Amino acid sequence: MDTDYHLDCLLRSMEIQPCSKLHHAEKIEETLEWEKYVEELQEIIGYKFKNPSLLHQAFTHPSFKEKCESYERLEYMGDSVLNLLIAKEHYFLHPDLPPGNLTKLRAANVDTEKLARVAIKYDFHKYLRHKKPLLKGQVEEFKDGTLEYPLHSGGLIDPPKVLADVVESLIGAIYIDSNFSMETTWQVVEGLLQPLITPANLETHPVTRFYEICQKNGWNIEFIDTWKKTGEVEVFVDGKFAGKGKFSSKKLVAINRAAHNAHCEIVKNSIGETTSDNCACNEAQN
């Protein structure tokens, strides 16, 4: 009886209506394929859904079909739940950490890049129902970028937002399916998010780090923006060229790369105080 009920939920979530035998057969085949995906996903996350249609919704992008029941509402729920779970974990795990530091630590563990890394680690994008032809290339580019920055790039690579959305929608689905149990949801989420970023390995954002060293030494900073024409941003310190960054797809990433490159060049040339920063000083290009 449970199997029939779950199949009925899936059929309804896939918007199956009375139609031709051929169309109906295609829908049944799609349903059976999704049932296989459900088993695989439940094995990956270590949680069995009482209502698999929630899992189906969590992996349906708005582009898949007009007026489809997409993951957007679950994403909204998951985003709120995740922030509270991480805030609670950090509050008790780091009793001496001030609010400002707790906020930075939480942000690093729930931002788009961190969650997108979770998605590619578990191949969640392979289960996503969508009609975004560019997504595959974006995912591959992001995966290549994570090899250079194993934990977090601090804004030097561009994560596809849809990857983070899927993780948040999955969290929302688990929270609802578990009868709104924060404890059960955290048991799943804690495993998915490993390795968590800690105060020991939390890095300062490249732009912030660059401004800090310049302000400390009283240097003037100027960003030269030619991004629309070249995809590049250049940085000058006290009128001298200090570094540049390039990323044609997003200006913010180009700025981050420029600040990172300039900071690394300052450190490499021993301008200002010696620092133990581990910089990948080669200019990032795309």
CSV table of C-alpha atoms in Angstrom, one decimal:
chain,number,residue,atom,x,y,z
A,1,MET,CA,0.0,0.0,0.0
A,2,ASP,CA,2.9,2.4,0.8
A,3,THR,CA,4.4,1.7,-2.6
A,4,ASP,CA,1.2,2.6,-4.4
A,5,TYR,CA,0.8,5.7,-2.3
A,6,HIS,CA,4.4,6.8,-3.1
A,7,LEU,CA,4.0,6.1,-6.8
A,8,ASP,CA,0.8,8.1,-6.8
A,9,CYS,CA,2.6,11.0,-5.1
A,10,LEU,CA,5.3,10.9,-7.7
A,11,LEU,CA,2.9,10.7,-10.6
A,12,ARG,CA,1.0,13.7,-9.3
A,13,SER,CA,4.2,15.7,-8.7
A,14,MET,CA,5.1,15.0,-12.3
A,15,GLU,CA,1.8,16.4,-13.4
A,16,ILE,CA,0.5,13.2,-15.1
A,17,GLN,CA,-2.9,13.8,-16.6
A,18,PRO,CA,-5.3,11.5,-18.6
A,19,CYS,CA,-3.6,11.2,-22.1
A,20,SER,CA,-2.7,8.9,-24.8
A,21,LYS,CA,-1.3,5.4,-24.0
A,22,LEU,CA,2.0,6.4,-25.5
A,23,HIS,CA,2.3,9.6,-23.5
A,24,HIS,CA,1.2,7.7,-20.4
A,25,ALA,CA,3.8,5.0,-21.0
A,26,GLU,CA,6.5,7.7,-21.3
A,27,LYS,CA,5.4,9.2,-18.0
A,28,ILE,CA,5.5,5.8,-16.3
A,29,GLU,CA,9.0,5.2,-17.6
A,30,GLU,CA,10.1,8.6,-16.3
A,31,THR,CA,8.5,7.8,-12.9
A,32,LEU,CA,10.4,4.4,-12.7
A,33,GLU,CA,13.6,6.2,-13.6
A,34,TRP,CA,13.1,8.7,-10.9
A,35,GLU,CA,12.3,5.9,-8.4
A,36,LYS,CA,15.8,4.6,-9.2
A,37,TYR,CA,17.3,8.1,-8.6
A,38,VAL,CA,15.4,8.3,-5.3
A,39,GLU,CA,17.1,5.2,-4.1
A,40,GLU,CA,20.5,6.5,-5.2
A,41,LEU,CA,20.0,9.9,-3.6
A,42,GLN,CA,18.8,8.4,-0.3
A,43,GLU,CA,21.8,6.2,-0.2
A,44,ILE,CA,24.1,9.2,-0.8
A,45,ILE,CA,22.6,11.4,1.9
A,46,GLY,CA,21.8,8.6,4.4
A,47,TYR,CA,18.2,9.6,4.8
A,48,LYS,CA,15.0,7.7,3.6
A,49,PHE,CA,12.1,10.0,2.6
A,50,LYS,CA,8.6,9.2,3.8
A,51,ASN,CA,7.3,11.4,1.0
A,52,PRO,CA,9.6,11.0,-2.1
A,53,SER,CA,7.7,13.6,-4.0
A,54,LEU,CA,9.5,16.2,-1.8
A,55,LEU,CA,12.8,14.8,-3.1
A,56,HIS,CA,11.5,15.0,-6.7
A,57,GLN,CA,10.5,18.6,-6.2
A,58,ALA,CA,13.9,19.4,-4.6
A,59,PHE,CA,15.7,18.4,-7.9
A,60,THR,CA,13.3,20.2,-10.3
A,61,HIS,CA,14.7,23.5,-11.7
A,62,PRO,CA,12.1,26.2,-12.7
A,63,SER,CA,13.4,25.9,-16.3
A,64,PHE,CA,12.3,22.3,-16.6
A,65,LYS,CA,8.7,22.9,-17.4
A,66,GLU,CA,6.3,25.8,-17.4
A,67,LYS,CA,4.4,26.1,-14.1
A,68,CYS,CA,6.2,23.0,-12.8
A,69,GLU,CA,6.5,22.5,-9.0
A,70,SER,CA,10.1,23.5,-8.8
A,71,TYR,CA,12.6,23.6,-5.9
A,72,GLU,CA,12.2,27.4,-5.2
A,73,ARG,CA,10.0,27.2,-2.1
A,74,LEU,CA,12.1,24.3,-0.7
A,75,GLU,CA,15.2,26.4,-1.3
A,76,TYR,CA,13.7,29.2,0.7
A,77,MET,CA,13.0,26.9,3.5
A,78,GLY,CA,16.4,25.2,3.4
A,79,ASP,CA,18.3,28.4,3.4
A,80,SER,CA,16.6,29.5,6.6
A,81,VAL,CA,17.1,26.1,8.3
A,82,LEU,CA,20.7,25.8,7.3
A,83,ASN,CA,21.6,29.3,8.6
A,84,LEU,CA,20.0,28.4,12.0
A,85,LEU,CA,21.7,25.0,12.1
A,86,ILE,CA,25.1,26.4,11.5
A,87,ALA,CA,24.6,29.4,13.9
A,88,LYS,CA,23.6,26.9,16.6
A,89,GLU,CA,26.5,24.7,16.0
A,90,HIS,CA,29.0,27.5,16.1
A,91,TYR,CA,27.5,29.2,19.1
A,92,PHE,CA,28.1,26.1,21.3
A,93,LEU,CA,31.3,24.9,19.5
A,94,HIS,CA,33.1,28.3,19.9
A,95,PRO,CA,31.9,29.9,23.2
A,96,ASP,CA,34.7,32.5,23.1
A,97,LEU,CA,34.1,33.7,19.5
A,98,PRO,CA,32.6,37.2,19.3
A,99,PRO,CA,29.5,37.8,17.2
A,100,GLY,CA,31.4,39.3,14.3
A,101,ASN,CA,33.6,36.3,13.9
A,102,LEU,CA,30.7,34.0,14.3
A,103,THR,CA,28.9,35.8,11.4
A,104,LYS,CA,32.0,35.5,9.1
A,105,LEU,CA,32.4,31.8,10.0
A,106,ARG,CA,28.7,31.0,9.3
A,107,ALA,CA,28.8,32.9,6.0
A,108,ALA,CA,31.8,30.9,4.8
A,109,ASN,CA,30.0,27.6,5.6
A,110,VAL,CA,26.7,28.5,3.9
A,111,ASP,CA,27.7,30.7,0.9
A,112,THR,CA,27.1,29.8,-2.7
A,113,GLU,CA,30.6,28.4,-3.3
A,114,LYS,CA,30.6,26.2,-0.2
A,115,LEU,CA,27.2,24.7,-1.1
A,116,ALA,CA,28.1,24.3,-4.7
A,117,ARG,CA,31.1,22.3,-3.6
A,118,VAL,CA,28.8,20.0,-1.7
A,119,ALA,CA,26.7,19.5,-4.9
A,120,ILE,CA,29.6,18.5,-7.1
A,121,LYS,CA,31.1,16.3,-4.4
A,122,TYR,CA,28.0,14.2,-4.4
A,123,ASP,CA,27.1,14.7,-8.1
A,124,PHE,CA,23.7,16.2,-7.3
A,125,HIS,CA,23.8,18.1,-10.6
A,126,LYS,CA,23.4,14.7,-12.4
A,127,TYR,CA,20.0,14.2,-10.8
A,128,LEU,CA,18.7,17.7,-11.5
A,129,ARG,CA,15.8,18.1,-13.9
A,130,HIS,CA,16.4,21.3,-15.9
A,131,LYS,CA,16.6,22.9,-19.3
A,132,LYS,CA,19.7,24.9,-18.9
A,133,PRO,CA,22.1,24.0,-21.8
A,134,LEU,CA,25.0,26.0,-20.4
A,135,LEU,CA,24.9,24.4,-17.0
A,136,LYS,CA,27.2,21.4,-17.9
A,137,GLY,CA,30.0,23.6,-19.0
A,138,GLN,CA,29.6,25.9,-16.0
A,139,VAL,CA,29.8,22.9,-13.6
A,140,GLU,CA,32.9,21.5,-15.3
A,141,GLU,CA,34.6,24.9,-15.1
A,142,PHE,CA,33.8,25.2,-11.5
A,143,LYS,CA,35.0,21.7,-10.8
A,144,ASP,CA,38.3,22.5,-12.4
A,145,GLY,CA,38.6,25.7,-10.2
A,146,THR,CA,38.0,23.7,-7.0
A,147,LEU,CA,41.2,21.7,-7.7
A,148,GLU,CA,43.3,24.8,-7.3
A,149,TYR,CA,41.4,25.9,-4.1
A,150,PRO,CA,40.5,22.6,-2.2
A,151,LEU,CA,38.6,24.3,0.7
A,152,HIS,CA,37.3,27.7,-0.6
A,153,SER,CA,38.6,30.2,-3.1
A,154,GLY,CA,37.3,33.3,-1.3
A,155,GLY,CA,35.6,34.5,-4.5
A,156,LEU,CA,38.3,33.7,-7.0
A,157,ILE,CA,36.2,31.2,-8.9
A,158,ASP,CA,32.5,31.4,-10.0
A,159,PRO,CA,30.2,28.7,-8.6
A,160,PRO,CA,26.9,28.1,-10.5
A,161,LYS,CA,24.2,29.3,-8.2
A,162,VAL,CA,21.9,26.4,-9.2
A,163,LEU,CA,24.3,24.0,-7.5
A,164,ALA,CA,23.9,25.8,-4.2
A,165,ASP,CA,20.1,26.1,-4.7
A,166,VAL,CA,19.8,22.3,-5.0
A,167,VAL,CA,21.6,21.7,-1.7
A,168,GLU,CA,19.4,24.2,0.1
A,169,SER,CA,16.2,22.8,-1.5
A,170,LEU,CA,17.4,19.3,-0.4
A,171,ILE,CA,17.8,20.5,3.2
A,172,GLY,CA,14.4,22.1,3.0
A,173,ALA,CA,12.9,18.8,1.8
A,174,ILE,CA,14.6,16.8,4.6
A,175,TYR,CA,13.4,19.3,7.2
A,176,ILE,CA,9.7,19.1,6.0
A,177,ASP,CA,9.8,15.3,5.5
A,178,SER,CA,11.3,14.7,9.0
A,179,ASN,CA,8.3,16.6,10.5
A,180,PHE,CA,10.3,19.7,11.0
A,181,SER,CA,13.0,18.0,13.1
A,182,MET,CA,16.1,20.2,13.4
A,183,GLU,CA,18.0,17.3,15.0
A,184,THR,CA,17.3,14.9,12.1
A,185,THR,CA,18.1,17.5,9.5
A,186,TRP,CA,21.4,18.4,11.2
A,187,GLN,CA,22.4,14.7,11.3
A,188,VAL,CA,22.2,14.7,7.5
A,189,VAL,CA,23.5,18.2,6.8
A,190,GLU,CA,26.5,17.9,9.1
A,191,GLY,CA,27.8,15.0,7.0
A,192,LEU,CA,27.1,16.7,3.7
A,193,LEU,CA,29.0,19.8,4.6
A,194,GLN,CA,32.2,18.2,5.6
A,195,PRO,CA,34.8,19.5,5.7
A,196,LEU,CA,33.4,22.5,7.6
A,197,ILE,CA,35.4,25.7,7.6
A,198,THR,CA,36.7,26.5,11.1
A,199,PRO,CA,38.3,29.5,12.7
A,200,ALA,CA,41.7,27.9,12.1
A,201,ASN,CA,41.3,27.7,8.3
A,202,LEU,CA,38.9,30.6,7.7
A,203,GLU,CA,40.6,33.0,5.2
A,204,THR,CA,40.1,36.7,4.8
A,205,HIS,CA,38.4,37.8,1.6
A,206,PRO,CA,41.1,38.8,-1.0
A,207,VAL,CA,39.8,42.3,-1.4
A,208,THR,CA,39.7,42.8,2.4
A,209,ARG,CA,43.2,41.4,2.8
A,210,PHE,CA,44.5,43.7,0.1
A,211,TYR,CA,42.9,46.8,1.6
A,212,GLU,CA,44.2,45.9,5.0
A,213,ILE,CA,47.9,45.7,4.0
A,214,CYS,CA,47.6,48.9,2.0
A,215,GLN,CA,45.9,50.9,4.7
A,216,LYS,CA,48.4,49.7,7.3
A,217,ASN,CA,51.2,51.1,5.1
A,218,GLY,CA,49.4,54.2,4.1
A,219,TRP,CA,49.3,53.4,0.4
A,220,ASN,CA,46.8,54.7,-2.1
A,221,ILE,CA,44.8,52.2,-4.1
A,222,GLU,CA,43.3,52.6,-7.5
A,223,PHE,CA,41.3,50.0,-9.5
A,224,ILE,CA,41.3,50.5,-13.3
A,225,ASP,CA,38.2,48.9,-14.8
A,226,THR,CA,38.5,47.8,-18.4
A,227,TRP,CA,36.3,44.7,-17.7
A,228,LYS,CA,33.6,45.5,-20.4
A,229,LYS,CA,36.3,45.5,-23.1
A,230,THR,CA,38.9,43.1,-21.9
A,231,GLY,CA,37.4,41.1,-19.0
A,232,GLU,CA,40.2,42.6,-16.8
A,233,VAL,CA,40.6,44.8,-13.8
A,234,GLU,CA,44.0,46.3,-13.0
A,235,VAL,CA,45.2,47.6,-9.6
A,236,PHE,CA,47.7,50.4,-8.9
A,237,VAL,CA,49.3,51.1,-5.6
A,238,ASP,CA,50.7,54.6,-5.1
A,239,GLY,CA,50.5,55.1,-8.8
A,240,LYS,CA,52.4,51.9,-9.7
A,241,PHE,CA,51.0,48.8,-11.3
A,242,ALA,CA,50.5,46.2,-8.6
A,243,GLY,CA,48.5,43.4,-10.3
A,244,LYS,CA,45.5,42.5,-12.4
A,245,GLY,CA,42.7,39.9,-12.6
A,246,LYS,CA,40.7,38.5,-15.5
A,247,PHE,CA,37.3,36.8,-15.6
A,248,SER,CA,35.1,37.5,-18.5
A,249,SER,CA,31.9,36.0,-17.1
A,250,LYS,CA,31.6,38.1,-13.9
A,251,LYS,CA,33.2,41.4,-13.0
A,252,LEU,CA,33.2,40.7,-9.3
A,253,VAL,CA,35.4,37.7,-9.7
A,254,ALA,CA,37.8,39.8,-11.9
A,255,ILE,CA,38.0,42.3,-9.0
A,256,ASN,CA,38.7,39.6,-6.5
A,257,ARG,CA,41.4,38.2,-8.6
A,258,ALA,CA,43.0,41.6,-9.2
A,259,ALA,CA,43.1,42.2,-5.4
A,260,HIS,CA,44.5,38.8,-4.8
A,261,ASN,CA,47.2,39.1,-7.5
A,262,ALA,CA,48.2,42.5,-6.2
A,263,HIS,CA,48.4,41.4,-2.6
A,264,CYS,CA,50.5,38.4,-3.6
A,265,GLU,CA,52.9,40.6,-5.6
A,266,ILE,CA,53.3,42.9,-2.6
A,267,VAL,CA,54.1,39.9,-0.4
A,268,LYS,CA,56.4,38.4,-3.0
A,269,ASN,CA,58.4,41.6,-3.5
A,270,SER,CA,58.6,42.1,0.3
A,271,ILE,CA,56.8,45.5,0.2
A,272,GLY,CA,55.6,46.2,3.6
A,273,GLU,CA,55.8,43.7,6.5
A,274,THR,CA,56.5,40.0,6.0
A,275,THR,CA,53.5,37.8,6.1
A,276,SER,CA,52.9,34.1,6.2
A,277,ASP,CA,50.0,34.3,3.6
A,278,ASN,CA,50.0,31.4,1.2
A,279,CYS,CA,49.4,33.1,-2.1
A,280,ALA,CA,49.0,31.5,-5.5
A,281,CYS,CA,50.6,34.5,-7.2
A,282,ASN,CA,50.2,33.6,-10.8
A,283,GLU,CA,47.5,35.6,-12.4
A,284,ALA,CA,44.2,33.7,-12.8
A,285,GLN,CA,42.9,33.9,-16.3
A,286,ASN,CA,39.7,32.9,-18.0
